[in-house]
mmCIF file of C-alpha atoms in Angstrom:
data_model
loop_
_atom_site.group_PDB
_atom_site.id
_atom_site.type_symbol
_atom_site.label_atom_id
_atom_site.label_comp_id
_atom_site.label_asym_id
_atom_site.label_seq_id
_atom_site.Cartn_x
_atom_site.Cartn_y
_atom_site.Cartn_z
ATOM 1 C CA UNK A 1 -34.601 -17.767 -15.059
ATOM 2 C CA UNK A 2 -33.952 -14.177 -15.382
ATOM 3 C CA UNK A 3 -32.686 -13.766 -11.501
ATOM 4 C CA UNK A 4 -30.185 -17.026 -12.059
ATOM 5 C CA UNK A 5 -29.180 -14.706 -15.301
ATOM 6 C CA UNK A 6 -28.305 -12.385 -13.241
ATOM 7 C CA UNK A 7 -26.770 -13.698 -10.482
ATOM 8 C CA UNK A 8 -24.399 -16.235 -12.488
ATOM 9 C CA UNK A 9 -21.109 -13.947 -13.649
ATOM 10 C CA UNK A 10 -18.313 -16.480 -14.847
ATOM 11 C CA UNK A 11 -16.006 -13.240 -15.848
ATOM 12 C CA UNK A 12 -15.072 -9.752 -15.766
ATOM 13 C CA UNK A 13 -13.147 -8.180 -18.845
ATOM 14 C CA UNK A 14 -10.460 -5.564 -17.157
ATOM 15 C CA UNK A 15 -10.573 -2.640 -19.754
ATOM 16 C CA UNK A 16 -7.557 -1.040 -18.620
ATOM 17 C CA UNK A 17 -6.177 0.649 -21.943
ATOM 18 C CA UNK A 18 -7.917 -0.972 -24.754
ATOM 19 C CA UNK A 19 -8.251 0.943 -27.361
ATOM 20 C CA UNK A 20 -4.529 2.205 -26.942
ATOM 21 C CA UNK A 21 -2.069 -0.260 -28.062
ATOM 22 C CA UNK A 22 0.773 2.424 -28.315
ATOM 23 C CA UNK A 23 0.039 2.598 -24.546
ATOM 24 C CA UNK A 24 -0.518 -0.257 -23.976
ATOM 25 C CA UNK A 25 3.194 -1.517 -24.754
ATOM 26 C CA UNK A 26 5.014 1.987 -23.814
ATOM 27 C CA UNK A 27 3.220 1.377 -19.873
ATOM 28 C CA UNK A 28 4.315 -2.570 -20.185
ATOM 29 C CA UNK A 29 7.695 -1.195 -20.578
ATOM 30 C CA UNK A 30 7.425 1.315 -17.662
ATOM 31 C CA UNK A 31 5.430 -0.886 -15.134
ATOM 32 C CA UNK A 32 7.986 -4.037 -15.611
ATOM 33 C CA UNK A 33 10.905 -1.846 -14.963
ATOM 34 C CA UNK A 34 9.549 -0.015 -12.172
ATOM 35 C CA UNK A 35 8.134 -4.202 -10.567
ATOM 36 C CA UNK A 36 11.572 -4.753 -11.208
ATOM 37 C CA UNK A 37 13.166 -2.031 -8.721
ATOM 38 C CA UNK A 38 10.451 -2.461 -6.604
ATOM 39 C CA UNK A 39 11.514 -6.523 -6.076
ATOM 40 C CA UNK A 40 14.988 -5.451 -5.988
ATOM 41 C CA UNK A 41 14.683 -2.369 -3.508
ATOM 42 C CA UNK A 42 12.496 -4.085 -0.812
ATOM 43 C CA UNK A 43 14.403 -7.114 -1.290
ATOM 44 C CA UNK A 44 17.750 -5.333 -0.343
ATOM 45 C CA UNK A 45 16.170 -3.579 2.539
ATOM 46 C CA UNK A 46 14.152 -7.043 3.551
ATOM 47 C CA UNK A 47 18.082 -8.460 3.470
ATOM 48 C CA UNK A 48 19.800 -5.692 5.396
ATOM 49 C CA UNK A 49 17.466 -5.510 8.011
ATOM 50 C CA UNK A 50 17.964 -9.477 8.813
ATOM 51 C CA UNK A 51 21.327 -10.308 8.177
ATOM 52 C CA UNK A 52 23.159 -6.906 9.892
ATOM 53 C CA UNK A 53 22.672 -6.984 13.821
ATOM 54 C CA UNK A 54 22.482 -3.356 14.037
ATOM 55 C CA UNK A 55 19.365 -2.864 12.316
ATOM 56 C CA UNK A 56 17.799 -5.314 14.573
ATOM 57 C CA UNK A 57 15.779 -2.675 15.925
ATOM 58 C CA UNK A 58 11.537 -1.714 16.334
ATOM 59 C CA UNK A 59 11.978 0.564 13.664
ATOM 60 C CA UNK A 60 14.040 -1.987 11.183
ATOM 61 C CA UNK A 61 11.556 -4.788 11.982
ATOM 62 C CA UNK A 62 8.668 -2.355 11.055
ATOM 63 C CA UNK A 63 10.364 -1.045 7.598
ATOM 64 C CA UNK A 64 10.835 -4.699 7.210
ATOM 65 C CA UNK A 65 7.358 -5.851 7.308
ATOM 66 C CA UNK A 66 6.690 -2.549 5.117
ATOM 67 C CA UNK A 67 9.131 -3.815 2.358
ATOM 68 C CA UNK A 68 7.521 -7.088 2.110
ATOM 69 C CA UNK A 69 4.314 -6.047 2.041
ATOM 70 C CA UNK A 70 4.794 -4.179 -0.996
ATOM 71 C CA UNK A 71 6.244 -6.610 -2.743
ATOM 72 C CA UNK A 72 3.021 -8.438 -1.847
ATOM 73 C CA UNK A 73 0.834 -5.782 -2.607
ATOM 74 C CA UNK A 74 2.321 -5.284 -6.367
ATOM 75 C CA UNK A 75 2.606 -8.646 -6.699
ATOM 76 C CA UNK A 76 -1.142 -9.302 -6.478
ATOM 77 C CA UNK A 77 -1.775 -7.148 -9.388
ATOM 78 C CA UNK A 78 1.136 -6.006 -11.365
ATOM 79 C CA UNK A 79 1.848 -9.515 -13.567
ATOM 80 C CA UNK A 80 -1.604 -9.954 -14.268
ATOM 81 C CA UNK A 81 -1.828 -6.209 -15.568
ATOM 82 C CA UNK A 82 1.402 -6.766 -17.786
ATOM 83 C CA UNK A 83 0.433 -10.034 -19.211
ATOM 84 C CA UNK A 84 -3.217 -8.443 -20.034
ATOM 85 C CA UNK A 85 -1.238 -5.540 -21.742
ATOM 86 C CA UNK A 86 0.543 -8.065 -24.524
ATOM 87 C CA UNK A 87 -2.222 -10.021 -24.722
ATOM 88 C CA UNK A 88 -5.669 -9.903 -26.419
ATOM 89 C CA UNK A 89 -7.767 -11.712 -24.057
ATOM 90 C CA UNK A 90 -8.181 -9.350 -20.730
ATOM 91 C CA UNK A 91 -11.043 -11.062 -18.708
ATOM 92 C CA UNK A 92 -10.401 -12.173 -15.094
ATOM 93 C CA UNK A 93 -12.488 -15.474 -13.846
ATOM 94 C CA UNK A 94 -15.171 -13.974 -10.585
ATOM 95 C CA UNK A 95 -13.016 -16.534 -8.397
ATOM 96 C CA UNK A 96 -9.651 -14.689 -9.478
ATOM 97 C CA UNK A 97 -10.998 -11.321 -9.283
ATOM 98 C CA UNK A 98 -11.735 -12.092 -5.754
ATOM 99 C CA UNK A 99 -8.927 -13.087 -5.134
ATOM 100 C CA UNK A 100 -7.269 -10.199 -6.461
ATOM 101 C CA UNK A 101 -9.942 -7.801 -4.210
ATOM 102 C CA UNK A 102 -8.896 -9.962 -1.260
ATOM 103 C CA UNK A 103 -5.202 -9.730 -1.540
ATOM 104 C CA UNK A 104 -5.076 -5.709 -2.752
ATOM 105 C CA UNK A 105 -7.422 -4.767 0.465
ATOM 106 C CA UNK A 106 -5.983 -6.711 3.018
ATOM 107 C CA UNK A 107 -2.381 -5.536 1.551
ATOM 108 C CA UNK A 108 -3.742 -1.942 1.871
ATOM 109 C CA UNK A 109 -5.077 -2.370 5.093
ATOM 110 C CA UNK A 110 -2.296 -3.559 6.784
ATOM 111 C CA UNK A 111 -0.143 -0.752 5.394
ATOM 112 C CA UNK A 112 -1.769 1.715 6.796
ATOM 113 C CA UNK A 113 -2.127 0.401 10.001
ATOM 114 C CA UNK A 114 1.488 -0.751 9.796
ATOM 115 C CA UNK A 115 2.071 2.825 8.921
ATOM 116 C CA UNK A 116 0.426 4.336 12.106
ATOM 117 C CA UNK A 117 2.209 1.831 14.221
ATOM 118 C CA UNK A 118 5.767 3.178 12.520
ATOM 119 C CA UNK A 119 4.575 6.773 13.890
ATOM 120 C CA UNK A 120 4.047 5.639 17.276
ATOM 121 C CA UNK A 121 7.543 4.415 17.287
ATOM 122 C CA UNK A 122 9.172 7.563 16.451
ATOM 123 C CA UNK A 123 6.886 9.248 18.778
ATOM 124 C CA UNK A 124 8.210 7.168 21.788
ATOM 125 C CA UNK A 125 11.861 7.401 20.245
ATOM 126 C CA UNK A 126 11.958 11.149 20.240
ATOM 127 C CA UNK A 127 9.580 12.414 22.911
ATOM 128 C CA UNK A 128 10.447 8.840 25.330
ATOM 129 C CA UNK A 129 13.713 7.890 24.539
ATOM 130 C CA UNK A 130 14.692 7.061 27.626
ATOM 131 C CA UNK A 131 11.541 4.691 28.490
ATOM 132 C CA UNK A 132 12.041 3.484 24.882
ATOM 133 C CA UNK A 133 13.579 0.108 24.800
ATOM 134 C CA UNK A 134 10.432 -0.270 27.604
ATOM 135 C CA UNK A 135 7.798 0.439 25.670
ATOM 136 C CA UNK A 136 9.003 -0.868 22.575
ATOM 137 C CA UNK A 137 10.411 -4.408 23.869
ATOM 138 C CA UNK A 138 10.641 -7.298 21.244
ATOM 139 C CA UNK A 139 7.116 -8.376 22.362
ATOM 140 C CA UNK A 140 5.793 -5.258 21.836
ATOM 141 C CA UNK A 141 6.709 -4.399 18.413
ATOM 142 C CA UNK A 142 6.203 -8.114 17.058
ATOM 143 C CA UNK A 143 2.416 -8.388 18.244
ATOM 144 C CA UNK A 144 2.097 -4.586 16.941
ATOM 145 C CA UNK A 145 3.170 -5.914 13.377
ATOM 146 C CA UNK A 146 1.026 -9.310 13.454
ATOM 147 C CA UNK A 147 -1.759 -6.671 14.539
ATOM 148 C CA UNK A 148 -1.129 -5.177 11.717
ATOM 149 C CA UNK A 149 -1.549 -7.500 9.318
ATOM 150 C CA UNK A 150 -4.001 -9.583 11.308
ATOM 151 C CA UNK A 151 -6.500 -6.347 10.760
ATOM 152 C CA UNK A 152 -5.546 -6.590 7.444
ATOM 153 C CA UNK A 153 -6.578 -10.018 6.755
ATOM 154 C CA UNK A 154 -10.257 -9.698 8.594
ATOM 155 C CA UNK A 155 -11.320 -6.303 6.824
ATOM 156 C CA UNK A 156 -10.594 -7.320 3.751
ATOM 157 C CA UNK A 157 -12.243 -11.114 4.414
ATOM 158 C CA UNK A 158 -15.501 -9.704 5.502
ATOM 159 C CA UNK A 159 -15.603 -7.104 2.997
ATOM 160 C CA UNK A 160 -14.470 -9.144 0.190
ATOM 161 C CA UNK A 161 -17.542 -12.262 1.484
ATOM 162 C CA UNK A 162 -20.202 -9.096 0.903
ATOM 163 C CA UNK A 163 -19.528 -8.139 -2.215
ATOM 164 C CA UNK A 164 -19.070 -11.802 -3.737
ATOM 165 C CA UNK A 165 -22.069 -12.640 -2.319
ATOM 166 C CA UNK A 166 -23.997 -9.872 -4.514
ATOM 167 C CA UNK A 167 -25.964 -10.427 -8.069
ATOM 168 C CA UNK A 168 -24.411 -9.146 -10.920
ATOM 169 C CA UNK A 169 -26.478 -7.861 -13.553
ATOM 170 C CA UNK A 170 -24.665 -5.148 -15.383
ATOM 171 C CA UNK A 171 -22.141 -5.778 -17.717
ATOM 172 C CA UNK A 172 -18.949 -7.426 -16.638
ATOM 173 C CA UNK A 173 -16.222 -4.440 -17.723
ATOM 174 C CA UNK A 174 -14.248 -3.236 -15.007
ATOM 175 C CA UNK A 175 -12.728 -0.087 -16.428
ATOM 176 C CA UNK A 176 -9.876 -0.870 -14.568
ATOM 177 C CA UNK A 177 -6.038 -2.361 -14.682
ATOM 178 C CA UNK A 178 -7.549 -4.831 -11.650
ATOM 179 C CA UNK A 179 -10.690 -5.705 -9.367
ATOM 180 C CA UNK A 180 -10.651 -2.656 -7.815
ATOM 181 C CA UNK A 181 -13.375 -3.326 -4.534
ATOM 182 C CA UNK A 182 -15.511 -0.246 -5.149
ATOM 183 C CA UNK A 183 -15.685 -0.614 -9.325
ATOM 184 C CA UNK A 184 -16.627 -4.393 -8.675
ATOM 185 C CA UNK A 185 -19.291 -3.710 -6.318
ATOM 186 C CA UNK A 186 -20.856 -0.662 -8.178
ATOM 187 C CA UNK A 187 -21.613 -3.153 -11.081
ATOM 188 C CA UNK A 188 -24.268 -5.200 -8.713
ATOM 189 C CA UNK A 189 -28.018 -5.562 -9.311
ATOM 190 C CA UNK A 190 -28.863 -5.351 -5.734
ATOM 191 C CA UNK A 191 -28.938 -2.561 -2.824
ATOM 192 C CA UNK A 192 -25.158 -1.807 -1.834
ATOM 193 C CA UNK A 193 -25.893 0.581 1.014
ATOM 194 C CA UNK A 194 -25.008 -2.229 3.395
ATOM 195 C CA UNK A 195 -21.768 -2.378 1.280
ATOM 196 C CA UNK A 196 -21.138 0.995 1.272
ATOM 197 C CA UNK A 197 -21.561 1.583 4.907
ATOM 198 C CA UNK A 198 -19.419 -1.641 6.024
ATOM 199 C CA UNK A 199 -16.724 -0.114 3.579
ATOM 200 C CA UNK A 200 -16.872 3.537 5.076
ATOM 201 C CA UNK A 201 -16.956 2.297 8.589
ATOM 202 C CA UNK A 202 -13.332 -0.065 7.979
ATOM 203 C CA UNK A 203 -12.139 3.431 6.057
ATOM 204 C CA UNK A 204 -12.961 4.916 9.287
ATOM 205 C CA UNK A 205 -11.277 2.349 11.160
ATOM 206 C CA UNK A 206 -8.330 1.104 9.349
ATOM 207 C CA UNK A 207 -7.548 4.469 7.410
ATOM 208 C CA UNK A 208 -8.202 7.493 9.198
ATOM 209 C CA UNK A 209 -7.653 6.047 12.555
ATOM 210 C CA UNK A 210 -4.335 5.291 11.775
ATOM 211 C CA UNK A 211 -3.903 8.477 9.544
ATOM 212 C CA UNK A 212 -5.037 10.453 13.201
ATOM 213 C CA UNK A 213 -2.945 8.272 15.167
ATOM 214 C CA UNK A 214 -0.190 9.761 12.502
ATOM 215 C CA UNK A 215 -0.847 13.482 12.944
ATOM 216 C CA UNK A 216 -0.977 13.247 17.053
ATOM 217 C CA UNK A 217 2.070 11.324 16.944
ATOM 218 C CA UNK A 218 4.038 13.964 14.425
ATOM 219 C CA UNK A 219 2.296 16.886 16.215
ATOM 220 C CA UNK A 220 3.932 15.911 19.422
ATOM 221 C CA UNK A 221 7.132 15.136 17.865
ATOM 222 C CA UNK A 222 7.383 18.268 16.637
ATOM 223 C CA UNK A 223 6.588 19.907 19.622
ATOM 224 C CA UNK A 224 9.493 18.240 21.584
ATOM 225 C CA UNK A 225 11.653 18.903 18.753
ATOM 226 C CA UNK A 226 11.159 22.643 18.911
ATOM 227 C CA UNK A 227 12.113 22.445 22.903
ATOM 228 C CA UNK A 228 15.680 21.302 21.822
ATOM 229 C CA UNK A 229 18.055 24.334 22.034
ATOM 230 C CA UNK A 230 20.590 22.966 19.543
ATOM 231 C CA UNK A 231 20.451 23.159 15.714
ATOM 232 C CA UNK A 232 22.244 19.954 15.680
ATOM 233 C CA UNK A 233 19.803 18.249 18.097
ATOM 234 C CA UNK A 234 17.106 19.428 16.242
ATOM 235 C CA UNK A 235 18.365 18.532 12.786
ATOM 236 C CA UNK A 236 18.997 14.575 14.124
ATOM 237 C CA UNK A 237 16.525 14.554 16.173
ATOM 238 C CA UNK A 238 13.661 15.461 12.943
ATOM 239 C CA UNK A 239 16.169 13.103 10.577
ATOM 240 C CA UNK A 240 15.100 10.356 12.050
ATOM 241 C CA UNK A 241 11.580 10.373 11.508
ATOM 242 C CA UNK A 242 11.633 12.216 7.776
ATOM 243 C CA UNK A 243 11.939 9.158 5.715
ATOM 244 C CA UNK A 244 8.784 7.722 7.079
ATOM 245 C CA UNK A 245 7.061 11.509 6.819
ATOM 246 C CA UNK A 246 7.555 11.559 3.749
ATOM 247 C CA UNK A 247 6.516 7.948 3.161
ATOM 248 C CA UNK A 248 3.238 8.767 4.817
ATOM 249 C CA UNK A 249 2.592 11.977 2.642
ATOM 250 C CA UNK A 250 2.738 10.062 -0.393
ATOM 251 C CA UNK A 251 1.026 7.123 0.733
ATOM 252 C CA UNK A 252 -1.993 8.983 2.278
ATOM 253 C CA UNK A 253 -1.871 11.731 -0.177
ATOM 254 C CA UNK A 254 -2.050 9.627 -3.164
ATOM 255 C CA UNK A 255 -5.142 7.745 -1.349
ATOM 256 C CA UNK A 256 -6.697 11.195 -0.676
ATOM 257 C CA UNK A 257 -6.727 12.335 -4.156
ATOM 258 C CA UNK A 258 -7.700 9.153 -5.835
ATOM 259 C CA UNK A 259 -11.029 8.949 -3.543
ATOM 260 C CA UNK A 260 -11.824 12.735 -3.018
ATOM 261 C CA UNK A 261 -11.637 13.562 -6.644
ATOM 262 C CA UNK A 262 -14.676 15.337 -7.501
ATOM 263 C CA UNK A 263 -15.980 13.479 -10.421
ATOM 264 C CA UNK A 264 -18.560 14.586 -12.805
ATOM 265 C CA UNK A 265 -21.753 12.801 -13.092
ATOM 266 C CA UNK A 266 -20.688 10.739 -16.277
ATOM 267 C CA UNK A 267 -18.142 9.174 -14.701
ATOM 268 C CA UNK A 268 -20.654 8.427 -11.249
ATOM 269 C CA UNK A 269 -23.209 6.748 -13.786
ATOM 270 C CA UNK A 270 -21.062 4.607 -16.043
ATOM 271 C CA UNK A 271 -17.831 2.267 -15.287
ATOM 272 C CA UNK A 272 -15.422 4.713 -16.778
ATOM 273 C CA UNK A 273 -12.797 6.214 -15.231
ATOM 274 C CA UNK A 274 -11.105 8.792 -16.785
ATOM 275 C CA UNK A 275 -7.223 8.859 -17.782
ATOM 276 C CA UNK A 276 -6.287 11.020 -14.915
ATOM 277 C CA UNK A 277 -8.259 8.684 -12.426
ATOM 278 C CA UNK A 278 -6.183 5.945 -13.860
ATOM 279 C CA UNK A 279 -2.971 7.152 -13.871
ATOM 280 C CA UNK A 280 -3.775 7.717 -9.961
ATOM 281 C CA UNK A 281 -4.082 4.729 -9.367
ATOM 282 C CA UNK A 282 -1.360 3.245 -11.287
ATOM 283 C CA UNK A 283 0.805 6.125 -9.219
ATOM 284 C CA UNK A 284 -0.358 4.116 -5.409
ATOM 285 C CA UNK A 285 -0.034 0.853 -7.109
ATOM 286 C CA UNK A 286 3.115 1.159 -8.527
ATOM 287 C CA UNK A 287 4.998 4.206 -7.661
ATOM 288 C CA UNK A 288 4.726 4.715 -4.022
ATOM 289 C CA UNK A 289 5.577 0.854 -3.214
ATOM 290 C CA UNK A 290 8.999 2.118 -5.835
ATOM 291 C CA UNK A 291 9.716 5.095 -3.442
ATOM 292 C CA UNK A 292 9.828 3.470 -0.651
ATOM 293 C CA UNK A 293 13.040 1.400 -0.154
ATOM 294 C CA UNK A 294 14.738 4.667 -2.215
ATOM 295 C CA UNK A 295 13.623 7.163 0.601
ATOM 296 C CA UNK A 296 14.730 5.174 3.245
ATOM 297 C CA UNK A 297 17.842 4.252 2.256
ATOM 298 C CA UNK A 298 19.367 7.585 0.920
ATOM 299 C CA UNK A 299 18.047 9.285 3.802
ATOM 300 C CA UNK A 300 19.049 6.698 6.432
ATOM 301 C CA UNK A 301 22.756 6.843 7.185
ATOM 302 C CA UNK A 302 22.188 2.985 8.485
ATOM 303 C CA UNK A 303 21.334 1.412 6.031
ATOM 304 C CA UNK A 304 23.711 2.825 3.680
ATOM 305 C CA UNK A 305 26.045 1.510 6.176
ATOM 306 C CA UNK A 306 24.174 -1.830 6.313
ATOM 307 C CA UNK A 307 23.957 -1.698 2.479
ATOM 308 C CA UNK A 308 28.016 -1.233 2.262
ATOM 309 C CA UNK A 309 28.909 -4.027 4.537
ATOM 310 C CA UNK A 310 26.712 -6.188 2.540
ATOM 311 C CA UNK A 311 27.983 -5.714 -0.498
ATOM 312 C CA UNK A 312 31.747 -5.804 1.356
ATOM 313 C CA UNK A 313 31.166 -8.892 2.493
ATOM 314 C CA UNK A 314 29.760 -10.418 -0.885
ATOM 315 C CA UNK A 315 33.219 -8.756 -2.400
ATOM 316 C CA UNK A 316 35.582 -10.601 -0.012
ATOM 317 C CA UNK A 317 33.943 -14.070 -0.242
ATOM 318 C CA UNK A 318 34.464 -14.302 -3.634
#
């Protein structure tokens, strides 16, 4: 009786900010606004980059694929998160908070591999250009994308089926604004080495294999760019690749301090998180996903091009 006590978990209450209704409705505010550029600034560049012909390039198709994958990603957590905010009740059935770890991993995953395959792409257009329409054929950069998200989809399936398939004996509060993976797991009864080592071999795979593939990739792009005599060449040459640069520095460095935080031992032995751990995360769940279509297009001269004859056209038809 007492194992089937254990092991049967109909819900988990998500904590979030409980406690802080002033906060509660001033991040409700903050959070919808900020879903609301973030549907409206990957939509624009998801539109640009299929309806103008110019942008019908490896790079576009890539940024693409990036733009709608955050609007997936968010999506997966962000209207939950406000509705628990105005509401009372802030439990999440086991079957929906699976979901929820399925959707946020496999969204994660895939952006980071997506990410690494964006670096590649520069690499070949700056230190290959002449071999690049080679290399990077429509075939090419198509299967490279389903890749992407077909990584995605099986990390995040087999870790999500070990970690549902755990007892739960602890209490059911996820200090959390979602089912985070890691917080979720911690609260088993049962040995989570297996877990844990499943979940740091994917990090190794889908994370910093990717993040390396990055920092090869930029190191030789560098290199070739310092071999170009002119200022000029330089300076368009190193425009070209700084919107996804700096894409990658927030994406990756927002990652790296979330999960090499030190934390103190209170926080290893309970469920809390403190405010700064939470505000993290809110910053790679909500803010970098915001950023994105905002770097690229007011440092990409294209798609401010794209972006003009769209909004031309839309003029002149009425």
């Amino acid at each position: 009786m007492e194992w089937e006590n254990q092991t049967i978990l109909v819900e988990f209450f998500l904590k979030g900010l409980s406690g802080y209704p002033r906060l509660e409705v001033l991040f409700f505010v903050l959070i919808l606004l900020m879903y609301v550029v973030i549907l409206l600034g990957n939509g624009t560049l998801i539109t640009i980059s299929i309806l103008d012909s110019h942008l019908h390039t490896p790079m576009y198709f890539f940024l693409g694929n990036l733009s709608f994958l955050d609007i997936c990603y968010t999506t997966t957590s962000i209207p939950s998160t406000l509705v628990s905010f105005l509401s009372e009740r802030k439990t999440i059935s086991f079957s929906g908070c699976a979901v929820q770890m399925f959707l946020g991993l496999a969204m994660g995953t895939t952006e980071c591999v997506l990410l690494g395959m964006m670096a590649f792409d520069r690499y070949v257009a700056i230190c290959n250009p002449l071999r690049y329409l080679i290399i990077m054929s429509k075939n090419s950069y198509v299967i490279m994308a389903a890749g992407s998200w077909f990584l995605g989809v099986v990390n995040s399936a087999v870790q999500t089926a070990f970690v549902v398939q755990l007892p739960f004996c602890r209490n059911n509060i996820i200090n959390h604004f979602s089912c985070e993976i890691l917080a979720v797991m911690k609260m088993a009864c049962a040995d989570i080495s297996g877990n844990e080592f499943i979940m740091l071999v994917a990090t190794t795979l889908f994370t910093l294999m990717p993040l390396l593939l990055i920092v090869i990739s930029y190191s030789l792009i560098v290199s070739s760019i310092l071999k170009i005599r002119s200022s000029e060449g330089r300076s368009k040459a190193f425009s070209t690749c700084s919107a996804h640069l700096t894409v990658v520095i927030i994406f990756y460095g927002t990652i790296l301090s979330m999960y090499m935080k030190p934390k103190s031992k209170d926080t290893l032995d309970s469920d809390g998180l403190d405010a700064t751990d939470k505000l993290i995360s809110m910053f790679y769940g909500v803010m970098t996903p915001m950023m994105n279509p905002l770097i690229y297009s007011l440092r990409n001269k294209d798609v401010k091009e794209a972006l003009k004859n769209l909004l031309n056209r839309r003029l002149f038809s009425k």
